[in-house]
């Protein structure tokens, strides 16, 4: 059985994982994390509870600590609960490197969120999470730049793409640099994700967990 150390993650990440009792990667973690560290775009699918959050959080933190500047990653999710949960996962591992992150969601006090973002403009290291309803903030905040991001993550991508959120997602995409790694996760590979893979500029590593049929 593989351990997280076999995935070539930085020793400080292994220490944080050990601290929260995690030693063995789940199948999607074992298969996708090395490819993401290599620099590949990735579409990963496995059912709820398979540990998909760490599939993107660990490689992002691994790379971010090598090259920390600017807003490093943008993680889009369909619900605010998910945005906060993902923020918690980044915080648990990222506290070892004083990770700073912002969680941007819709339906919250615009003034307070604006102030929060302004405070974080001079991020040396950062991850922004946002839901599609937070895209108003993302769209209107010309003051901070998404032009330097290295990673775009669409969590629960099947719910973000090919539906009502397409317009907002497109607007956000257009604010992002061409050069970046794109990571998408979902419970199953949908037609939309197949299409995304086909039209992608880079060769996408696609991995789906097939549950054994008994
Ligand atoms: P998903 O996004 O696939 O639904 P999550 O990332 O929310 O799954 O993780 C589900 C739970 O599994 C979380 O409580 C998380 O801490 C735990 N978990 C993640 N990776 C591992 C692992 N390698 N070993 C044990 N538990 C894990
Ligand atoms: Mg998840």
Short mmCIF file of C-alpha atoms in Angstrom, two decimals, residues 93-185:
data_model
loop_
_atom_site.label_atom_id
_atom_site.label_comp_id
_atom_site.label_asym_id
_atom_site.label_seq_id
_atom_site.Cartn_x
_atom_site.Cartn_y
_atom_site.Cartn_z
CA UNK A 93 -2.07 21.73 5.62
CA UNK A 94 -1.08 25.29 4.67
CA UNK A 95 -0.65 26.62 8.19
CA UNK A 96 2.90 25.24 8.12
CA UNK A 97 3.78 27.86 5.49
CA UNK A 98 1.46 30.63 6.72
CA UNK A 99 -0.79 30.26 3.70
CA UNK A 100 -3.12 33.18 3.17
CA UNK A 101 -6.36 32.63 1.38
CA UNK A 102 -9.60 34.42 0.62
CA UNK A 103 -12.99 32.87 0.25
CA UNK A 104 -15.27 34.83 -2.04
CA UNK A 105 -18.92 33.93 -2.14
CA UNK A 106 -22.05 35.65 -3.28
CA UNK A 107 -24.80 36.80 -0.97
CA UNK A 108 -22.44 38.21 1.60
CA UNK A 109 -21.68 41.76 2.62
CA UNK A 110 -20.00 43.29 -0.43
CA UNK A 111 -18.28 45.99 1.61
CA UNK A 112 -16.80 43.51 4.07
CA UNK A 113 -15.65 41.24 1.26
CA UNK A 114 -14.17 44.17 -0.63
CA UNK A 115 -12.21 45.17 2.47
CA UNK A 116 -11.08 41.59 2.97
CA UNK A 117 -9.84 41.39 -0.61
CA UNK A 118 -8.13 44.78 -0.45
CA UNK A 119 -6.22 43.63 2.63
CA UNK A 120 -4.98 40.63 0.71
CA UNK A 121 -3.95 42.44 -2.43
CA UNK A 122 -0.32 42.25 -1.52
CA UNK A 123 -0.40 38.53 -1.15
CA UNK A 124 2.93 36.91 -1.45
CA UNK A 125 1.22 33.59 -1.32
CA UNK A 126 -2.38 33.03 -1.84
CA UNK A 127 -5.28 30.96 -2.93
CA UNK A 128 -8.67 32.37 -3.72
CA UNK A 129 -11.74 30.25 -3.55
CA UNK A 130 -14.93 31.42 -5.09
CA UNK A 131 -18.33 30.19 -5.97
CA UNK A 132 -19.93 31.21 -9.23
CA UNK A 133 -22.13 33.56 -7.21
CA UNK A 134 -18.96 35.22 -6.04
CA UNK A 135 -18.09 35.94 -9.64
CA UNK A 136 -19.51 39.47 -9.33
CA UNK A 137 -16.68 40.18 -6.97
CA UNK A 138 -14.16 38.42 -9.14
CA UNK A 139 -15.36 40.26 -12.21
CA UNK A 140 -15.51 43.68 -10.61
CA UNK A 141 -12.22 43.51 -8.74
CA UNK A 142 -9.94 44.91 -11.42
CA UNK A 143 -7.78 45.97 -8.54
CA UNK A 144 -6.45 42.53 -7.94
CA UNK A 145 -5.04 40.46 -10.65
CA UNK A 146 -5.84 36.95 -11.58
CA UNK A 147 -3.31 37.23 -14.36
CA UNK A 148 -0.64 35.46 -12.40
CA UNK A 149 -2.57 32.44 -11.28
CA UNK A 150 -0.84 29.12 -11.83
CA UNK A 151 -3.80 26.85 -11.09
CA UNK A 152 -7.49 26.95 -11.89
CA UNK A 153 -9.55 24.32 -10.09
CA UNK A 154 -13.16 23.50 -10.86
CA UNK A 155 -14.45 21.36 -8.03
CA UNK A 156 -17.73 19.58 -8.73
CA UNK A 157 -17.03 20.61 -12.31
CA UNK A 158 -20.08 18.78 -13.65
CA UNK A 159 -22.23 21.25 -11.71
CA UNK A 160 -20.24 24.28 -12.89
CA UNK A 161 -20.02 23.53 -16.59
CA UNK A 162 -22.65 23.11 -19.28
CA UNK A 163 -25.42 24.74 -17.27
CA UNK A 164 -26.69 27.95 -15.79
CA UNK A 165 -23.26 29.04 -14.59
CA UNK A 166 -21.60 28.92 -18.01
CA UNK A 167 -21.79 32.69 -18.58
CA UNK A 168 -20.12 33.55 -15.29
CA UNK A 169 -17.52 30.85 -15.67
CA UNK A 170 -16.64 32.16 -19.15
CA UNK A 171 -16.21 35.67 -17.81
CA UNK A 172 -13.89 34.40 -15.11
CA UNK A 173 -11.93 32.30 -17.65
CA UNK A 174 -11.34 35.38 -19.76
CA UNK A 175 -9.64 37.11 -16.82
CA UNK A 176 -7.17 34.26 -16.41
CA UNK A 177 -3.78 33.76 -18.04
CA UNK A 178 -3.36 31.27 -20.90
CA UNK A 179 -0.48 29.61 -19.12
CA UNK A 180 -1.90 27.73 -16.17
CA UNK A 181 -2.74 24.25 -15.00
CA UNK A 182 -6.44 23.42 -15.06
CA UNK A 183 -7.76 20.75 -12.69
CA UNK A 184 -11.34 19.51 -12.68
CA UNK A 185 -13.05 17.12 -10.31
#
